[in-house]
Amino acid sequence: MFPHPMRALARLWRALWRKLYWRLFAAYIVILIATVSVQTIAADLFAVHSLSDYVKYHTGRIDAGGLASQAFLAFTISLFLATCASVIASAAASLFVARRIVGPLQRIVETSRRIAEGRYQERVPVSDDYEISDLAISFNSMAATLERTEQQRRELIGNVAHELRTPLSTIKGYMEGLIDGIVPADVRTFALIHEEADRLSRLVQDLQELSRLEEVGVSLYIRPTLISSIIAGVLQKMRPQFEAKNVDLSALIPDDLPLALADQDRIQEVLLNLLDNALHYTPSGGAVCIEAAQADGQVQIAVADNGVGIAPEHLPHIFTRFYRVDKSRSRAAGGAGIGLTIARRLTEAHEGTISVESAPGRGSRFTVTLPAVPAVSYIAAGTR
């Protein structure tokens, strides 16, 4: 059934009225109609009044020339007065329209200036104008994002300062002890100093890597890659750290796992970040496992641990740069909250995905998904 014509017209009117340019067009039409109407009415009233007075005071001796002159004078005066009245009416209508449109825009401009001065808590009042209210909502969302970014920047400065100060203080203390002869110059002392220096080096490398990824982008050399070889290399690099903390490290890789389209070095960096994160939050005696599988034409690599886990409210932000679930615990573990961000950016650069499943006290499972090479491609390549 066709809708009622009046209802269809009402819906069309509401749809058009939501557009700012249609409202401006309608306002101009209203102003034009008001101007012409006021001018016409005023001209008629003034002209009729003037001619009536002339006829009233010249009854019996009206001549054609005098009447024409009076009519011309009446028309001129009425036209002038009508023009003045129409200008006032159109100016009032234009001022009303301008205030409804320009007023909110001026508030946005003023608020943007205050935000540019560093007052990120400023917000724009949302008007009842459709498009201007949308603009105000978007502007407020941008301001909120800037405020969060500024807060993260401040937290980053504090976190980096803490991360730098702790190992530097340790190194300085040991060096002073060595100079004064309080600390023995043995292998254990030099190993502790080397460990703290390595902690500083990791922090600087992570900051440099994140800065380069955000400013320059990711340069990849993607080719068919054997995931099992990447996992083997990662296990070899990380096993001494896991053994030192008494955390079991294992891998489950099926024999029929297809090749993945990946940059071997970059995916290795992703897995190293995930394993380092798992090691930090898995207590002594725990276990971490790397699992690989094939699903829906993709290769999935999961890093699962039985550590402390992550609360549900933190999961949506876990890959946000500089976000740390527990600042005190992260500091104790030596994390700066950027390793997972690097892993996400590198994975997305492969057109893959990274996700997390976790619960407090039940460990965490980070899953990286990469495009798999079709079986026909590498079988054909191997038979050539």
Short mmCIF file of C-alpha atoms in Angstrom, two decimals:
data_model
loop_
_atom_site.label_atom_id
_atom_site.label_comp_id
_atom_site.label_asym_id
_atom_site.label_seq_id
_atom_site.Cartn_x
_atom_site.Cartn_y
_atom_site.Cartn_z
CA MET A 1 0.00 0.00 0.00
CA PHE A 2 1.13 3.52 -0.79
CA PRO A 3 1.49 5.85 2.20
CA HIS A 4 -0.91 8.69 2.69
CA PRO A 5 0.20 11.73 0.60
CA MET A 6 0.25 14.03 3.63
CA ARG A 7 2.32 11.55 5.66
CA ALA A 8 4.74 11.09 2.77
CA LEU A 9 5.00 14.88 2.42
CA ALA A 10 5.58 15.23 6.16
CA ARG A 11 8.36 12.62 6.08
CA LEU A 12 9.95 14.34 3.09
CA TRP A 13 9.77 17.68 4.91
CA ARG A 14 11.42 16.22 8.04
CA ALA A 15 14.16 14.64 5.93
CA LEU A 16 14.86 17.90 4.12
CA TRP A 17 14.67 19.93 7.33
CA ARG A 18 17.51 17.89 8.82
CA LYS A 19 19.84 19.31 6.14
CA LEU A 20 21.37 22.67 6.92
CA TYR A 21 21.45 23.90 3.34
CA TRP A 22 17.72 23.21 2.92
CA ARG A 23 16.99 25.18 6.09
CA LEU A 24 19.12 28.05 4.81
CA PHE A 25 17.33 27.91 1.46
CA ALA A 26 13.95 27.94 3.20
CA ALA A 27 15.10 30.86 5.37
CA TYR A 28 16.10 32.88 2.33
CA ILE A 29 12.74 32.14 0.67
CA VAL A 30 10.91 33.23 3.83
CA ILE A 31 12.96 36.42 4.00
CA LEU A 32 12.26 37.13 0.32
CA ILE A 33 8.52 36.53 0.72
CA ALA A 34 8.44 38.69 3.86
CA THR A 35 10.34 41.47 2.14
CA VAL A 36 8.10 41.52 -0.94
CA SER A 37 4.94 41.20 1.13
CA VAL A 38 5.85 44.00 3.53
CA GLN A 39 6.95 46.21 0.67
CA THR A 40 3.75 45.61 -1.30
CA ILE A 41 1.44 46.08 1.68
CA ALA A 42 3.27 49.18 2.87
CA ALA A 43 3.27 50.69 -0.63
CA ASP A 44 -0.43 50.09 -1.05
CA LEU A 45 -1.33 51.53 2.36
CA PHE A 46 0.80 54.65 2.01
CA ALA A 47 -0.27 55.29 -1.60
CA VAL A 48 -3.99 54.84 -0.91
CA HIS A 49 -3.78 57.03 2.18
CA SER A 50 -1.94 59.78 0.30
CA LEU A 51 -4.32 59.79 -2.70
CA SER A 52 -7.38 59.70 -0.44
CA ASP A 53 -6.18 62.80 1.38
CA TYR A 54 -5.55 64.59 -1.92
CA VAL A 55 -9.01 63.78 -3.26
CA LYS A 56 -10.63 64.76 0.06
CA TYR A 57 -9.07 68.23 0.16
CA HIS A 58 -9.41 68.95 -3.59
CA THR A 59 -13.03 67.95 -4.16
CA GLY A 60 -14.57 69.77 -7.16
CA ARG A 61 -11.32 71.16 -8.52
CA ILE A 62 -9.19 68.07 -9.34
CA ASP A 63 -7.14 68.37 -12.48
CA ALA A 64 -5.39 65.54 -14.29
CA GLY A 65 -1.90 67.02 -13.94
CA GLY A 66 -2.22 67.58 -10.20
CA LEU A 67 -3.60 64.13 -9.67
CA ALA A 68 -0.73 62.56 -11.67
CA SER A 69 1.85 64.55 -9.72
CA GLN A 70 0.24 63.57 -6.43
CA ALA A 71 0.10 59.93 -7.50
CA PHE A 72 3.79 60.00 -8.49
CA LEU A 73 4.72 61.66 -5.17
CA ALA A 74 2.59 59.19 -3.22
CA PHE A 75 4.16 56.28 -5.05
CA THR A 76 7.69 57.59 -4.42
CA ILE A 77 7.10 58.20 -0.71
CA SER A 78 5.27 54.91 -0.21
CA LEU A 79 7.99 53.04 -2.09
CA PHE A 80 10.67 54.62 0.10
CA LEU A 81 8.77 53.87 3.32
CA ALA A 82 7.93 50.34 2.16
CA THR A 83 11.57 49.73 1.31
CA CYS A 84 12.60 50.85 4.79
CA ALA A 85 10.01 48.57 6.36
CA SER A 86 11.04 45.60 4.20
CA VAL A 87 14.72 46.18 5.00
CA ILE A 88 13.93 46.17 8.73
CA ALA A 89 11.83 43.00 8.37
CA SER A 90 14.43 41.17 6.29
CA ALA A 91 17.24 42.28 8.63
CA ALA A 92 15.32 40.94 11.63
CA ALA A 93 14.68 37.62 9.88
CA SER A 94 18.29 37.38 8.72
CA LEU A 95 19.57 38.19 12.20
CA PHE A 96 17.40 35.45 13.68
CA VAL A 97 18.68 32.89 11.18
CA ALA A 98 22.30 34.04 11.58
CA ARG A 99 22.13 33.77 15.36
CA ARG A 100 20.76 30.24 15.13
CA ILE A 101 23.59 29.16 12.82
CA VAL A 102 26.56 31.42 13.53
CA GLY A 103 26.12 31.40 17.33
CA PRO A 104 26.93 27.69 17.81
CA LEU A 105 29.79 27.95 15.30
CA GLN A 106 31.27 30.86 17.24
CA ARG A 107 31.06 28.82 20.44
CA ILE A 108 32.93 26.00 18.71
CA VAL A 109 35.62 28.44 17.54
CA GLU A 110 36.01 29.90 21.04
CA THR A 111 36.17 26.45 22.61
CA SER A 112 38.74 25.28 20.05
CA ARG A 113 40.95 28.24 20.96
CA ARG A 114 40.76 27.35 24.65
CA ILE A 115 41.58 23.72 23.85
CA ALA A 116 44.55 24.88 21.74
CA GLU A 117 45.77 26.70 24.87
CA GLY A 118 45.80 23.39 26.76
CA ARG A 119 42.39 23.46 28.44
CA TYR A 120 41.36 20.01 27.20
CA GLN A 121 38.41 19.73 29.58
CA GLU A 122 36.43 22.37 27.61
CA ARG A 123 33.30 21.18 25.80
CA VAL A 124 30.79 22.73 23.39
CA PRO A 125 27.08 22.90 24.35
CA VAL A 126 25.02 20.73 21.99
CA SER A 127 22.29 22.71 20.25
CA ASP A 128 19.04 21.40 18.81
CA ASP A 129 20.20 21.97 15.21
CA TYR A 130 20.74 18.62 13.53
CA GLU A 131 23.98 19.17 11.64
CA ILE A 132 25.41 21.72 14.07
CA SER A 133 24.62 19.39 16.97
CA ASP A 134 26.40 16.59 15.09
CA LEU A 135 29.37 18.92 14.64
CA ALA A 136 29.32 19.77 18.35
CA ILE A 137 29.14 16.09 19.32
CA SER A 138 32.07 15.26 17.00
CA PHE A 139 34.02 18.22 18.37
CA ASN A 140 33.41 17.11 21.96
CA SER A 141 34.49 13.59 21.05
CA MET A 142 37.70 14.98 19.56
CA ALA A 143 38.29 17.08 22.69
CA ALA A 144 37.76 14.03 24.89
CA THR A 145 40.27 12.09 22.80
CA LEU A 146 42.78 14.92 23.13
CA GLU A 147 42.22 15.00 26.86
CA ARG A 148 42.81 11.25 27.12
CA THR A 149 45.92 11.55 24.94
CA GLU A 150 47.26 14.32 27.12
CA GLN A 151 46.61 12.21 30.20
CA GLN A 152 48.41 9.29 28.58
CA ARG A 153 51.30 11.59 27.68
CA ARG A 154 51.63 12.67 31.29
CA GLU A 155 51.44 9.09 32.46
CA LEU A 156 54.04 8.14 29.84
CA ILE A 157 56.44 10.79 31.12
CA GLY A 158 55.99 9.51 34.67
CA ASN A 159 56.30 5.87 33.62
CA VAL A 160 59.38 6.41 31.47
CA ALA A 161 60.98 8.52 34.21
CA HIS A 162 60.32 5.72 36.69
CA GLU A 163 61.57 3.04 34.31
CA LEU A 164 64.77 5.01 33.67
CA ARG A 165 65.31 6.03 37.28
CA THR A 166 65.03 2.55 38.78
CA PRO A 167 67.80 0.77 36.77
CA LEU A 168 69.95 3.89 36.73
CA SER A 169 69.74 4.12 40.52
CA THR A 170 70.64 0.44 40.78
CA ILE A 171 73.58 0.78 38.41
CA LYS A 172 74.78 3.92 40.19
CA GLY A 173 74.50 2.23 43.58
CA TYR A 174 76.51 -0.81 42.48
CA MET A 175 79.15 1.36 40.80
CA GLU A 176 79.56 3.46 43.95
CA GLY A 177 79.79 0.27 45.96
CA LEU A 178 82.49 -1.04 43.63
CA ILE A 179 84.42 2.23 43.88
CA ASP A 180 84.21 2.25 47.69
CA GLY A 181 85.03 -1.45 47.91
CA ILE A 182 81.74 -2.27 49.65
CA VAL A 183 80.41 -4.43 46.80
CA PRO A 184 82.63 -7.31 45.66
CA ALA A 185 83.80 -7.13 42.04
CA ASP A 186 82.61 -10.62 41.15
CA VAL A 187 80.56 -12.23 38.37
CA ARG A 188 77.27 -11.84 40.26
CA THR A 189 77.71 -8.06 40.67
CA PHE A 190 78.57 -7.56 37.01
CA ALA A 191 75.63 -9.76 36.00
CA LEU A 192 73.23 -7.58 38.02
CA ILE A 193 74.65 -4.41 36.46
CA HIS A 194 74.34 -5.98 33.00
CA GLU A 195 70.73 -6.97 33.72
CA GLU A 196 69.79 -3.41 34.67
CA ALA A 197 71.59 -2.02 31.61
CA ASP A 198 69.70 -4.52 29.44
CA ARG A 199 66.44 -3.33 31.02
CA LEU A 200 67.30 0.24 29.99
CA SER A 201 68.17 -0.92 26.49
CA ARG A 202 64.83 -2.73 26.07
CA LEU A 203 62.89 0.35 27.14
CA VAL A 204 64.75 2.60 24.71
CA GLN A 205 64.32 0.09 21.88
CA ASP A 206 60.57 -0.21 22.53
CA LEU A 207 60.13 3.57 22.52
CA GLN A 208 62.14 3.92 19.31
CA GLU A 209 60.20 1.11 17.63
CA LEU A 210 56.80 2.55 18.55
CA SER A 211 57.83 6.03 17.43
CA ARG A 212 59.05 4.70 14.09
CA LEU A 213 55.90 2.63 13.52
CA GLU A 214 53.63 5.63 14.20
CA GLU A 215 55.60 8.19 12.17
CA VAL A 216 56.99 6.22 9.22
CA GLY A 217 54.81 3.13 9.10
CA VAL A 218 55.76 -0.52 8.81
CA SER A 219 58.07 -1.78 6.08
CA LEU A 220 57.41 -5.47 5.45
CA TYR A 221 58.98 -8.17 3.33
CA ILE A 222 56.03 -10.55 3.07
CA ARG A 223 56.58 -13.98 1.61
CA PRO A 224 55.41 -17.57 2.28
CA THR A 225 56.84 -18.36 5.70
CA LEU A 226 57.09 -21.51 7.77
CA ILE A 227 55.57 -20.57 11.12
CA SER A 228 57.16 -23.53 12.90
CA SER A 229 60.64 -22.15 12.15
CA ILE A 230 59.66 -18.73 13.57
CA ILE A 231 58.32 -20.35 16.74
CA ALA A 232 61.49 -22.45 17.07
CA GLY A 233 63.65 -19.32 16.87
CA VAL A 234 61.50 -17.52 19.43
CA LEU A 235 61.67 -20.47 21.83
CA GLN A 236 65.44 -20.57 21.55
CA LYS A 237 65.75 -16.86 22.38
CA MET A 238 63.29 -16.83 25.28
CA ARG A 239 64.00 -20.18 26.94
CA PRO A 240 66.89 -18.94 29.16
CA GLN A 241 64.66 -16.20 30.64
CA PHE A 242 61.85 -18.67 31.30
CA GLU A 243 64.25 -21.12 32.93
CA ALA A 244 65.68 -18.37 35.12
CA LYS A 245 62.16 -17.62 36.43
CA ASN A 246 61.21 -21.32 36.60
CA VAL A 247 58.35 -20.93 34.12
CA ASP A 248 57.71 -23.82 31.70
CA LEU A 249 57.78 -22.88 27.99
CA SER A 250 56.37 -25.26 25.37
CA ALA A 251 54.89 -25.32 21.87
CA LEU A 252 52.13 -27.26 20.08
CA ILE A 253 52.50 -27.15 16.28
CA PRO A 254 50.61 -29.51 13.94
CA ASP A 255 52.56 -31.15 11.12
CA ASP A 256 50.09 -30.03 8.45
CA LEU A 257 50.27 -26.33 9.32
CA PRO A 258 50.27 -24.34 6.06
CA LEU A 259 52.67 -21.58 5.17
CA ALA A 260 51.66 -18.06 6.18
CA LEU A 261 52.10 -14.80 4.29
CA ALA A 262 54.32 -12.93 6.71
CA ASP A 263 57.52 -11.05 7.33
CA GLN A 264 59.53 -13.55 9.36
CA ASP A 265 61.44 -10.96 11.41
CA ARG A 266 58.34 -8.91 12.21
CA ILE A 267 56.23 -11.89 13.28
CA GLN A 268 59.12 -13.04 15.42
CA GLU A 269 59.07 -9.59 17.04
CA VAL A 270 55.33 -9.96 17.70
CA LEU A 271 55.80 -13.34 19.37
CA LEU A 272 58.74 -12.09 21.42
CA ASN A 273 56.58 -9.26 22.76
CA LEU A 274 53.75 -11.65 23.60
CA LEU A 275 56.07 -14.12 25.31
CA ASP A 276 57.80 -11.34 27.23
CA ASN A 277 54.39 -10.11 28.40
CA ALA A 278 53.36 -13.64 29.40
CA LEU A 279 56.62 -14.15 31.32
CA HIS A 280 56.13 -10.91 33.28
CA TYR A 281 52.68 -11.91 34.53
CA THR A 282 53.18 -15.64 35.05
CA PRO A 283 54.48 -16.54 38.53
CA SER A 284 57.29 -18.97 39.18
CA GLY A 285 56.14 -22.54 38.61
CA GLY A 286 53.66 -21.49 35.93
CA ALA A 287 53.54 -22.41 32.26
CA VAL A 288 53.36 -20.66 28.89
CA CYS A 289 52.52 -22.45 25.64
CA ILE A 290 52.64 -21.37 21.99
CA GLU A 291 49.94 -23.04 19.94
CA ALA A 292 49.56 -22.92 16.15
CA ALA A 293 46.56 -24.02 14.11
CA GLN A 294 44.78 -23.58 10.80
CA ALA A 295 41.27 -22.12 10.61
CA ASP A 296 39.25 -20.75 7.66
CA GLY A 297 42.22 -20.27 5.39
CA GLN A 298 44.27 -18.55 8.07
CA VAL A 299 47.10 -19.45 10.40
CA GLN A 300 46.47 -18.82 14.08
CA ILE A 301 49.28 -18.47 16.61
CA ALA A 302 48.26 -18.32 20.27
CA VAL A 303 50.37 -17.54 23.33
CA ALA A 304 48.60 -18.92 26.40
CA ASP A 305 49.69 -18.65 30.03
CA ASN A 306 48.26 -19.56 33.43
CA GLY A 307 49.30 -16.31 35.08
CA VAL A 308 47.38 -13.63 36.94
CA GLY A 309 44.99 -12.85 34.08
CA ILE A 310 43.29 -9.58 33.13
CA ALA A 311 40.03 -8.12 34.47
CA PRO A 312 37.21 -7.68 31.88
CA GLU A 313 37.17 -3.88 32.14
CA HIS A 314 40.81 -3.73 30.96
CA LEU A 315 40.47 -5.99 27.91
CA PRO A 316 39.15 -3.31 25.48
CA HIS A 317 42.21 -1.14 26.22
CA ILE A 318 44.92 -3.77 26.48
CA PHE A 319 46.44 -2.89 23.06
CA THR A 320 46.27 0.87 23.62
CA ARG A 321 49.68 2.49 23.74
CA PHE A 322 51.05 3.17 27.23
CA TYR A 323 48.04 1.48 28.84
CA ARG A 324 48.99 -0.57 31.87
CA VAL A 325 46.51 -2.73 33.76
CA ASP A 326 48.25 -2.45 37.10
CA LYS A 327 50.83 0.32 37.20
CA SER A 328 52.56 -0.88 40.36
CA ARG A 329 52.70 -4.47 39.13
CA SER A 330 53.85 -3.37 35.66
CA ARG A 331 56.65 -1.36 37.19
CA ALA A 332 57.74 -4.27 39.31
CA ALA A 333 57.77 -6.47 36.21
CA GLY A 334 59.58 -3.85 34.16
CA GLY A 335 56.92 -3.20 31.51
CA ALA A 336 56.19 0.21 30.05
CA GLY A 337 52.87 -0.69 28.41
CA ILE A 338 53.98 -0.48 24.76
CA GLY A 339 54.94 -4.05 23.82
CA LEU A 340 51.35 -5.09 23.03
CA THR A 341 50.82 -1.90 21.02
CA ILE A 342 53.82 -2.77 18.86
CA ALA A 343 52.47 -6.31 18.43
CA ARG A 344 49.07 -4.99 17.32
CA ARG A 345 50.52 -2.55 14.78
CA LEU A 346 52.80 -5.18 13.26
CA THR A 347 49.99 -7.73 13.06
CA GLU A 348 47.57 -5.30 11.43
CA ALA A 349 50.29 -4.35 8.93
CA HIS A 350 50.16 -8.01 7.81
CA GLU A 351 46.38 -7.61 7.32
CA GLY A 352 45.98 -9.93 10.26
CA THR A 353 44.28 -9.63 13.63
CA ILE A 354 45.30 -9.93 17.26
CA SER A 355 42.91 -10.61 20.13
CA VAL A 356 42.97 -11.54 23.80
CA GLU A 357 40.91 -13.78 26.06
CA SER A 358 41.51 -13.58 29.78
CA ALA A 359 40.01 -13.70 33.24
CA PRO A 360 41.50 -12.84 36.64
CA GLY A 361 43.38 -15.81 38.08
CA ARG A 362 42.87 -17.94 34.94
CA GLY A 363 45.66 -16.66 32.74
CA SER A 364 45.56 -15.01 29.33
CA ARG A 365 45.48 -16.16 25.72
CA PHE A 366 46.68 -13.83 22.95
CA THR A 367 45.86 -15.00 19.42
CA VAL A 368 47.51 -13.71 16.24
CA THR A 369 45.82 -14.53 12.93
CA LEU A 370 47.72 -14.31 9.63
CA PRO A 371 46.70 -15.03 6.01
CA ALA A 372 47.64 -18.56 4.96
CA VAL A 373 49.18 -19.44 1.61
CA PRO A 374 46.73 -21.54 -0.44
CA ALA A 375 47.86 -25.16 -0.62
CA VAL A 376 47.88 -25.09 -4.44
CA SER A 377 50.38 -22.21 -4.43
CA TYR A 378 53.15 -23.80 -2.41
CA ILE A 379 52.58 -27.31 -3.82
CA ALA A 380 53.00 -25.89 -7.32
CA ALA A 381 56.02 -23.92 -6.21
CA GLY A 382 57.62 -27.03 -4.71
CA THR A 383 57.10 -29.16 -7.85
CA ARG A 384 58.74 -26.73 -10.21
#
